[in-house]
Tab-separated table of N, CA and C in Angstrom:
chain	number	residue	atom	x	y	z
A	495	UNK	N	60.287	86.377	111.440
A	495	UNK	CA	60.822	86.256	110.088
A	495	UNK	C	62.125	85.460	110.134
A	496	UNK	N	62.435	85.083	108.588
A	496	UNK	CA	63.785	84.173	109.087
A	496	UNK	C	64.891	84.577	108.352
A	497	UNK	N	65.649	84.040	108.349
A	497	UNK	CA	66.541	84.499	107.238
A	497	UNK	C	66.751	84.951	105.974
A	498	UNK	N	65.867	84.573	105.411
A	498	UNK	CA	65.713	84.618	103.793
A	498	UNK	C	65.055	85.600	103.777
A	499	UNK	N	63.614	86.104	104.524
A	499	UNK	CA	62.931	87.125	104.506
A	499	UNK	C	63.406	87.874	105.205
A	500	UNK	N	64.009	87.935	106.196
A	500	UNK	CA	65.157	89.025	106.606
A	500	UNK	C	66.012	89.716	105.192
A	501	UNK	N	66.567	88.976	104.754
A	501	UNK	CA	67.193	89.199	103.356
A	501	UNK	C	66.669	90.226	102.369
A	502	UNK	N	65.812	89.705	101.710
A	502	UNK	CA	64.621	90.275	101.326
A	502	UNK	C	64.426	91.639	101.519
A	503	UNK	N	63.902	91.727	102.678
A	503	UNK	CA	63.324	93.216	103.386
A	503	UNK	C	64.903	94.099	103.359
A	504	UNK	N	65.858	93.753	103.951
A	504	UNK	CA	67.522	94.070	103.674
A	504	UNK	C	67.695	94.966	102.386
A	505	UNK	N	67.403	93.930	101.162
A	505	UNK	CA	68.070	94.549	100.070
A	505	UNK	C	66.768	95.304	99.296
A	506	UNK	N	66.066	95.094	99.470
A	506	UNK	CA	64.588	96.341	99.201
A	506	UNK	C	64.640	97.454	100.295
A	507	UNK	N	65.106	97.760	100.689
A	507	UNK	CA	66.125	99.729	101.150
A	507	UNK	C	66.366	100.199	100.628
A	508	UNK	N	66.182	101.724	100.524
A	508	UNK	CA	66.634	102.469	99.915
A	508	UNK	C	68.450	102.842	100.954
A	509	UNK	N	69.074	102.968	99.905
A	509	UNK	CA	69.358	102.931	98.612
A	509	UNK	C	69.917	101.628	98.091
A	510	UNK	N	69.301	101.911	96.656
A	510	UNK	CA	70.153	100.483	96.289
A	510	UNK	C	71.223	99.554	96.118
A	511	UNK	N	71.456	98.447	96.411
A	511	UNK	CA	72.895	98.191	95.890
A	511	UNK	C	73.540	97.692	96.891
A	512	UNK	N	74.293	97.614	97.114
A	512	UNK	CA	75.330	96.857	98.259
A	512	UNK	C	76.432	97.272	98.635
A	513	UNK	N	77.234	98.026	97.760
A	513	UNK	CA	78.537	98.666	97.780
A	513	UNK	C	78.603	99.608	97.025
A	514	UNK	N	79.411	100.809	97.869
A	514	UNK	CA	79.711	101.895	96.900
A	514	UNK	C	81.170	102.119	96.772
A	515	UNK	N	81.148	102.934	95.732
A	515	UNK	CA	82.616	103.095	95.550
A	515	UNK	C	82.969	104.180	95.218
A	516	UNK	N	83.986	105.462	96.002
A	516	UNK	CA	84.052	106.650	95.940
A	516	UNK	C	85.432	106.960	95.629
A	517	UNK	N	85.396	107.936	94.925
A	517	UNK	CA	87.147	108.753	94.919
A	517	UNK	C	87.349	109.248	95.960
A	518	UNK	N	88.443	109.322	96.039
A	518	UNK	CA	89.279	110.518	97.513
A	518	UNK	C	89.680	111.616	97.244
A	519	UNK	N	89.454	112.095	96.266
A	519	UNK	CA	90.034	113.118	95.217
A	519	UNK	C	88.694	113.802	94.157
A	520	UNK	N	89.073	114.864	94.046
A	520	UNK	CA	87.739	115.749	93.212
A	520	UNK	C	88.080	115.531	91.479
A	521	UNK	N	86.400	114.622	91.367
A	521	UNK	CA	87.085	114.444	90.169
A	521	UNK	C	85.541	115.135	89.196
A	522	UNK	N	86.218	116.387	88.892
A	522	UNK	CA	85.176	117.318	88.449
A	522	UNK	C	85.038	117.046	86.836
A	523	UNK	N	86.038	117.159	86.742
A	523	UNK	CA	86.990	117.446	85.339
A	523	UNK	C	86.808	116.458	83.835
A	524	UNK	N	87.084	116.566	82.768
A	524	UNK	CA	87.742	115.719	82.460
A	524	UNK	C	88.961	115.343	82.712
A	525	UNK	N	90.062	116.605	83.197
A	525	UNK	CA	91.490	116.396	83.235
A	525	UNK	C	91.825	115.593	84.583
A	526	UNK	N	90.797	115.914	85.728
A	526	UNK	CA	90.979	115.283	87.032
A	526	UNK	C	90.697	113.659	87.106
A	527	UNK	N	89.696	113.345	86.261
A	527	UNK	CA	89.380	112.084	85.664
A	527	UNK	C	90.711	111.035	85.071
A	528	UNK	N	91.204	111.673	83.792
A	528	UNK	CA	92.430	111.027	83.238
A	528	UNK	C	93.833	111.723	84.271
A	529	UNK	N	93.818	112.093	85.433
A	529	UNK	CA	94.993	112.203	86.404
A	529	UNK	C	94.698	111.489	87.181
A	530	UNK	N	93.578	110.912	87.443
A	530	UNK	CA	93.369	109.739	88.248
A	530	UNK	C	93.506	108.659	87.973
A	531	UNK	N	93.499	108.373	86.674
A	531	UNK	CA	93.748	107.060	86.073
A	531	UNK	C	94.947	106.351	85.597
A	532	UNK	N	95.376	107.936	85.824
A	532	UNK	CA	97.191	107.827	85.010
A	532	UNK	C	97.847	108.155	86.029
A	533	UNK	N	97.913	107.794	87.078
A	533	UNK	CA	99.220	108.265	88.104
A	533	UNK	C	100.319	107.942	87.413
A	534	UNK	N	101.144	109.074	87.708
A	534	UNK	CA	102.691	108.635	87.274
A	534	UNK	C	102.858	108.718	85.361
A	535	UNK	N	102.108	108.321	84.369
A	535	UNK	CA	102.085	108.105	83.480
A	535	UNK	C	101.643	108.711	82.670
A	536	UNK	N	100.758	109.968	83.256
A	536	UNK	CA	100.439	111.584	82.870
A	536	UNK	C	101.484	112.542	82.324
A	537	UNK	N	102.218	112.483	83.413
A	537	UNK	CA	103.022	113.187	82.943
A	537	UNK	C	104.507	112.387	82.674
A	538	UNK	N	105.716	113.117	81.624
A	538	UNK	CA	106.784	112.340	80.505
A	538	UNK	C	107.381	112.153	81.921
């Protein structure tokens, strides 16, 4: 196989997609959600 069909077979794996992107922090909440977004600016 060559490159392209290497490719191919690559991104037809489970799971999909290419990149993930995770918190470092538990974000259960709604409140944990908007404290993550607002560092610093949450609170006066």
């Amino acid at each position: 196989m060559g490159l392209d069909d290497d490719a191919r077979e690559y991104h037809r794996q489970e799971p999909p997609g290419k990149i993930a992107i995770e918190t470092t922090k538990p974000t259960n909440t709604q409140r944990d959600l908007s404290l993550a977004y607002s560092p610093g600016v949450a609170a006066p």
